[in-house]
Amino acid sequence: MRQRRLAPGPLLDDDGRLAEAGWSTSEVRTYDRQRVAASRFRIKEWDYHCVLSDGEDGPFGIALTIADNGYVGLLGVSVLDLAGRSETTENALVPFPLGRMRLPYTADGGDVVVHHGGLRIEYHHDGQARRLVVDHPRFGGGRGLSGELVLTQPSDDRMVIATPFPRAPKAFYYNQKINCLPAQGTVTVGGRELVFDPATAFGVFDWGRGVWTYDNTWYWGSASGIHEGVRFGFNIGHGFGDTTAASENMLFHDGVAHKLDRVHFHLPRDTYDGAPWRFTSNDERFEMEFEPILDRAADVNALLVRSTQHQVFGRFTGSVVLDDGTRLEIENLLGFAEEVRNRW
């Protein structure tokens, strides 16, 4: 596949259509909600953070979601006890936000503060760091959850992709994945403190803006950590839109991106977490086995909007090849892989 690098400029043209499809390692295309040609009910905007710790106390993590999907918004919190193979996820649905959540037009600035149904989530962009604040007194049947994390963001490469949808000229997806963000802070759940140490805890930030067709299934995988003393991670995925111009598959090594072609997800039959997953790439630069620990399964049903999710957390073992031909042997890297079907 011949992949296309994005040039600087507006994301959408004067008719509200994607000006250029392709990929980049920085936010070179400018998103402007006012240029979108589709109805406000069809615009999808979200900021998702997942932070995983792999220290001496065993693996654990937290995921936070703020999503404005036009006719319904969502605030989501997941606490992941990977050592105990359990998780608690709670969502608050916001009817017809239609842009009122005021998610930033850029991944590199702006704050978001949303409070609904007793759940408050805040994202603050402080230059070279992202500060995440959560407070949910009713979490876990009244156990309560509160905390603050700071994700340091070095001046690293990231995965940026602009994707059109076949036969839907007003549809597009502009996505950024920022991996390998060292995380520091404490989240308290029912009196138990989860302490995130930047030496062993890393976050990924998923920033998405677009107009989607109604029914899509996507596959996404992500991991961040340390390999031989250097920050290493990856983003892999496929399943929606016209990816002729670019795939979203990318390695990150010491802050530098290494672009991959196609990565194939080989899921086990009739199970998500009862057998290993396997990943291969057509350029033979990504070969991984994935040992599941926990399937965070969810089915969010809001009539017009339904999201059936299997986000499986586990460990990746295998090999990758950097752009210069260097082969890295990866062992037990904590991350996740998912299959999600959205009707929205």
Coordinates of C-alpha atoms in Angstrom, one line a residue:
M1 CA 0.0 0.0 0.0
R2 CA 1.3 3.5 -0.9
Q3 CA 0.7 5.6 2.1
R4 CA 0.3 9.4 1.9
R5 CA 1.8 11.9 4.3
L6 CA -0.6 14.8 5.3
A7 CA 0.4 18.3 4.3
P8 CA -0.4 21.3 6.6
G9 CA -3.8 23.0 6.2
P10 CA -7.5 22.8 7.1
L11 CA -8.9 19.3 7.7
L12 CA -12.1 20.1 5.7
D13 CA -12.5 22.0 2.5
D14 CA -15.1 24.8 1.9
D15 CA -17.8 22.1 1.2
G16 CA -17.1 20.4 4.5
R17 CA -15.4 17.4 2.9
L18 CA -12.1 15.9 4.0
A19 CA -9.5 18.0 2.2
E20 CA -6.8 15.2 2.2
A21 CA -6.6 11.6 3.5
G22 CA -3.4 10.3 4.9
W23 CA -1.2 10.1 8.1
S24 CA 1.2 12.3 10.0
T25 CA 3.3 12.3 13.2
S26 CA 1.9 15.6 14.3
E27 CA -1.3 17.6 14.2
V28 CA -0.7 19.2 10.8
R29 CA -4.4 19.4 9.7
T30 CA -6.6 21.9 11.6
Y31 CA -10.1 20.7 12.7
D32 CA -12.9 23.2 12.7
R33 CA -16.3 22.0 13.8
Q34 CA -17.9 25.0 12.0
R35 CA -16.7 23.5 8.7
V36 CA -18.5 20.2 9.2
A37 CA -21.2 19.8 6.5
A38 CA -23.3 17.1 8.3
S39 CA -26.0 17.7 10.9
R40 CA -24.9 18.4 14.5
F41 CA -26.6 15.1 15.4
R42 CA -24.0 13.2 13.3
I43 CA -20.8 14.8 14.7
K44 CA -18.7 12.6 16.9
E45 CA -16.1 14.0 19.3
W46 CA -14.3 12.3 22.1
D47 CA -11.2 12.4 24.4
Y48 CA -10.3 9.0 25.9
H49 CA -7.4 8.3 28.3
C50 CA -6.2 4.9 29.4
V51 CA -3.5 4.7 32.0
L52 CA -1.9 1.3 32.9
S53 CA 0.5 0.6 35.8
D54 CA 2.9 -2.4 35.8
G55 CA 4.8 -2.1 39.0
E56 CA 5.6 -4.4 41.9
D57 CA 2.1 -4.3 43.3
G58 CA 0.8 -5.9 40.1
P59 CA -0.9 -4.5 37.1
F60 CA -3.9 -2.1 37.4
G61 CA -5.3 0.9 35.5
I62 CA -8.0 3.5 34.9
A63 CA -9.8 4.7 31.8
L64 CA -11.7 7.9 31.4
T65 CA -14.0 8.9 28.6
I66 CA -15.7 12.2 27.6
A67 CA -17.6 11.8 24.4
D68 CA -20.1 14.1 22.6
N69 CA -21.7 11.9 19.9
G70 CA -24.4 14.4 18.8
Y71 CA -27.7 12.9 20.0
V72 CA -26.0 11.4 23.1
G73 CA -23.0 12.1 25.2
L74 CA -21.1 9.8 27.5
L75 CA -18.9 10.1 30.6
G76 CA -17.2 6.9 31.4
V77 CA -14.9 5.6 34.2
S78 CA -13.3 2.2 34.3
V79 CA -11.1 0.9 37.2
L80 CA -9.0 -2.1 36.2
D81 CA -7.7 -4.6 38.8
L82 CA -5.7 -6.7 36.4
A83 CA -4.0 -8.6 39.2
G84 CA -7.4 -9.7 40.5
R85 CA -8.8 -10.0 37.0
S86 CA -11.7 -7.7 37.7
E87 CA -13.0 -4.3 36.6
T88 CA -15.7 -1.8 37.4
T89 CA -17.1 0.4 34.6
E90 CA -19.7 3.1 35.1
N91 CA -21.1 5.4 32.5
A92 CA -23.3 8.5 32.6
L93 CA -25.3 9.3 29.5
V94 CA -25.9 12.9 28.5
P95 CA -28.9 13.4 26.2
F96 CA -28.4 15.6 23.1
P97 CA -25.2 17.4 24.0
L98 CA -24.8 18.6 20.4
G99 CA -21.4 20.2 21.0
R100 CA -22.2 21.7 24.4
M101 CA -19.4 19.6 26.0
R102 CA -17.1 22.0 24.2
L103 CA -14.4 19.5 23.4
P104 CA -11.3 21.3 22.0
Y105 CA -10.7 21.6 18.3
T106 CA -7.0 20.5 18.9
A107 CA -5.3 17.8 20.9
D108 CA -2.7 20.3 21.9
G109 CA -4.7 22.8 24.0
G110 CA -8.0 23.5 25.7
D111 CA -9.6 22.2 28.9
V112 CA -12.7 20.1 29.3
V113 CA -14.9 20.0 32.4
V114 CA -18.1 17.9 32.4
H115 CA -20.3 17.1 35.4
H116 CA -23.4 14.9 35.0
G117 CA -25.3 12.6 37.3
G118 CA -22.9 13.0 40.2
L119 CA -19.8 12.2 38.0
R120 CA -17.3 14.9 37.2
I121 CA -14.4 14.4 34.8
E122 CA -11.9 17.2 34.0
Y123 CA -9.1 17.3 31.4
H124 CA -6.6 20.2 31.7
H125 CA -3.8 20.8 29.2
D126 CA -0.8 22.3 31.0
G127 CA 1.8 22.8 28.2
Q128 CA 3.9 19.7 28.4
A129 CA 1.5 17.7 30.6
R130 CA -2.1 16.6 30.8
R131 CA -3.9 16.7 34.1
L132 CA -6.9 14.3 34.6
V133 CA -9.3 14.8 37.5
V134 CA -12.2 12.5 38.4
D135 CA -14.7 12.5 41.2
H136 CA -17.6 10.0 41.4
P137 CA -19.0 9.7 45.0
R138 CA -21.5 7.0 43.9
F139 CA -18.9 4.8 42.1
G140 CA -19.1 1.1 42.9
G141 CA -22.3 1.2 44.8
G142 CA -21.2 4.1 47.0
R143 CA -17.6 3.1 47.5
G144 CA -16.6 6.3 45.8
L145 CA -13.8 7.2 43.4
S146 CA -11.7 10.4 43.2
G147 CA -8.2 11.3 42.1
E148 CA -5.8 13.2 39.9
L149 CA -3.2 12.1 37.4
V150 CA -0.6 14.0 35.5
L151 CA 0.5 12.6 32.2
T152 CA 3.8 14.1 31.1
Q153 CA 3.9 14.7 27.4
P154 CA 7.3 14.9 25.9
S155 CA 7.7 16.4 22.4
D156 CA 7.2 13.0 20.8
D157 CA 5.9 11.8 17.5
R158 CA 2.3 10.6 17.6
M159 CA -0.1 8.7 15.3
V160 CA -2.3 11.1 13.3
I161 CA -4.7 9.9 10.6
A162 CA -7.4 11.4 8.4
T163 CA -9.8 8.8 7.0
P164 CA -12.7 9.2 4.6
F165 CA -15.7 6.8 4.3
P166 CA -16.6 5.2 1.0
R167 CA -19.9 6.6 -0.6
A168 CA -20.3 9.1 2.3
P169 CA -18.7 12.3 1.2
K170 CA -19.7 14.2 4.3
A171 CA -18.2 11.5 6.6
F172 CA -14.6 11.6 7.9
Y173 CA -12.6 10.6 10.9
Y174 CA -9.6 12.6 12.3
N175 CA -7.8 10.7 15.0
Q176 CA -4.7 11.1 17.1
K177 CA -3.1 8.5 19.4
I178 CA -0.4 9.8 21.8
N179 CA 1.3 6.9 23.4
C180 CA 4.0 6.4 26.1
L181 CA 2.8 9.2 28.4
P182 CA 4.5 8.8 31.9
A183 CA 1.7 9.0 34.6
Q184 CA 2.0 10.2 38.2
G185 CA -0.8 10.6 40.8
T186 CA -3.2 8.8 43.0
V187 CA -6.8 7.5 42.5
T188 CA -8.7 6.4 45.6
V189 CA -11.4 3.8 45.2
G190 CA -13.4 2.9 48.3
G191 CA -10.6 4.0 50.5
R192 CA -7.9 2.0 48.6
E193 CA -5.2 4.2 47.0
L194 CA -4.0 3.3 43.5
V195 CA -0.6 5.0 43.2
F196 CA 0.7 5.6 39.7
D197 CA 4.5 5.9 39.4
P198 CA 5.9 7.4 36.1
A199 CA 8.6 4.8 36.1
T200 CA 6.1 2.0 35.6
A201 CA 2.8 3.7 34.6
F202 CA 2.0 5.0 31.1
G203 CA -1.0 6.5 29.4
V204 CA -2.4 6.7 25.9
F205 CA -4.6 9.6 24.8
D206 CA -7.1 8.9 22.0
W207 CA -8.4 12.1 20.4
G208 CA -11.2 11.6 17.9
R209 CA -13.3 14.0 15.8
G210 CA -15.5 13.2 12.9
V211 CA -18.7 12.2 11.2
W212 CA -19.3 8.5 11.0
T213 CA -21.5 6.2 9.0
Y214 CA -24.1 4.5 11.1
D215 CA -22.8 0.9 11.6
N216 CA -19.1 0.2 12.0
T217 CA -16.8 -2.4 13.7
W218 CA -13.3 -1.4 14.5
Y219 CA -10.2 -3.2 15.9
W220 CA -7.7 -1.3 18.0
G221 CA -4.6 -2.3 19.9
S222 CA -2.3 -0.2 22.0
A223 CA 0.6 -0.7 24.5
S224 CA 3.1 1.6 26.2
G225 CA 6.0 0.9 28.5
I226 CA 9.8 0.5 28.8
H227 CA 12.0 -1.6 26.6
E228 CA 15.7 -1.9 27.5
G229 CA 15.5 1.5 29.3
V230 CA 13.7 3.3 26.5
R231 CA 10.0 4.3 26.2
F232 CA 8.4 2.0 23.7
G233 CA 4.8 1.5 22.5
F234 CA 2.6 1.0 19.5
N235 CA -0.8 1.7 17.9
I236 CA -2.4 -0.8 15.7
G237 CA -5.9 -1.0 14.2
H238 CA -8.3 -1.3 11.2
G239 CA -11.9 -2.0 10.4
F240 CA -13.6 1.3 9.3
G241 CA -13.4 3.8 6.5
D242 CA -11.3 3.9 3.4
T243 CA -7.7 3.3 4.5
T244 CA -6.2 3.3 1.0
A245 CA -4.2 6.5 1.8
A246 CA -2.9 5.4 5.2
S247 CA -3.2 2.8 8.0
E248 CA -3.0 3.8 11.7
N249 CA -0.3 1.3 12.5
M250 CA 2.8 2.8 14.1
L251 CA 5.6 2.0 16.5
F252 CA 7.0 4.5 19.0
H253 CA 10.6 4.1 20.1
D254 CA 12.3 6.8 22.2
G255 CA 9.8 9.4 21.0
V256 CA 10.3 8.6 17.3
A257 CA 7.5 7.1 15.1
H258 CA 8.1 4.2 12.8
K259 CA 5.3 3.7 10.3
L260 CA 3.9 0.2 9.5
D261 CA 1.6 -0.9 6.7
R262 CA -1.2 -3.4 7.4
V263 CA -1.6 -5.3 10.7
H264 CA -4.0 -8.2 10.9
F265 CA -5.9 -9.2 14.1
H266 CA -6.3 -12.9 14.5
L267 CA -8.9 -13.3 17.2
P268 CA -9.5 -16.7 19.0
R269 CA -12.7 -18.4 18.0
D270 CA -15.8 -18.1 20.3
T271 CA -13.9 -16.2 23.1
Y272 CA -12.2 -12.9 23.8
D273 CA -10.1 -13.7 26.9
G274 CA -10.0 -17.5 26.9
A275 CA -7.2 -17.9 24.4
P276 CA -4.3 -15.9 23.0
W277 CA -4.7 -13.4 20.2
R278 CA -2.2 -13.2 17.3
F279 CA -1.1 -10.2 15.2
T280 CA 0.8 -10.3 11.9
S281 CA 1.7 -7.6 9.4
N282 CA 2.0 -7.7 5.7
D283 CA 5.5 -6.0 5.9
E284 CA 6.6 -8.6 8.5
R285 CA 7.5 -5.8 10.9
F286 CA 4.9 -6.6 13.6
E287 CA 4.5 -10.2 14.9
M288 CA 2.9 -10.5 18.3
E289 CA 1.1 -13.0 20.6
F290 CA -1.3 -11.4 23.0
E291 CA -2.1 -13.2 26.3
P292 CA -5.4 -11.9 27.7
I293 CA -5.9 -11.1 31.3
L294 CA -9.3 -9.4 31.4
D295 CA -12.1 -8.7 29.0
R296 CA -13.8 -5.3 29.8
A297 CA -17.0 -6.1 28.0
A298 CA -19.8 -3.5 27.8
D299 CA -23.0 -3.0 25.9
V300 CA -24.1 0.6 26.0
N301 CA -27.6 0.8 24.6
A302 CA -29.3 4.2 24.1
L303 CA -31.8 3.3 21.4
L304 CA -30.4 5.2 18.4
V305 CA -26.9 4.7 19.8
R306 CA -25.5 1.3 20.7
S307 CA -21.9 0.3 21.4
T308 CA -20.9 -3.3 22.0
Q309 CA -17.4 -3.4 23.3
H310 CA -14.7 -6.0 24.1
Q311 CA -11.6 -4.2 25.3
V312 CA -9.2 -7.0 26.4
F313 CA -6.3 -6.2 28.6
G314 CA -3.2 -8.4 28.6
R315 CA 0.4 -8.8 27.6
F316 CA 2.1 -8.6 24.2
T317 CA 5.1 -10.8 23.4
G318 CA 6.8 -10.9 20.0
S319 CA 9.0 -8.8 17.7
V320 CA 8.9 -5.5 15.8
V321 CA 11.2 -4.0 13.2
L322 CA 12.1 -0.2 13.2
D323 CA 12.5 1.8 10.1
D324 CA 16.3 1.3 10.0
G325 CA 15.9 -2.5 10.2
T326 CA 16.6 -2.9 13.9
R327 CA 14.6 -5.8 15.4
L328 CA 13.3 -5.4 19.0
E329 CA 12.2 -8.5 21.0
I330 CA 9.2 -7.5 23.1
E331 CA 8.2 -9.5 26.2
N332 CA 5.1 -9.2 28.4
L333 CA 4.4 -5.6 27.4
L334 CA 1.1 -4.5 29.1
G335 CA -1.6 -3.1 26.8
F336 CA -5.0 -3.9 25.3
A337 CA -6.6 -5.0 22.1
E338 CA -10.3 -4.6 21.3
E339 CA -13.2 -5.3 19.0
V340 CA -16.0 -2.6 19.1
R341 CA -19.2 -2.4 17.1
N342 CA -20.9 1.0 17.1
R343 CA -24.3 1.8 15.7
W344 CA -24.5 5.6 16.0

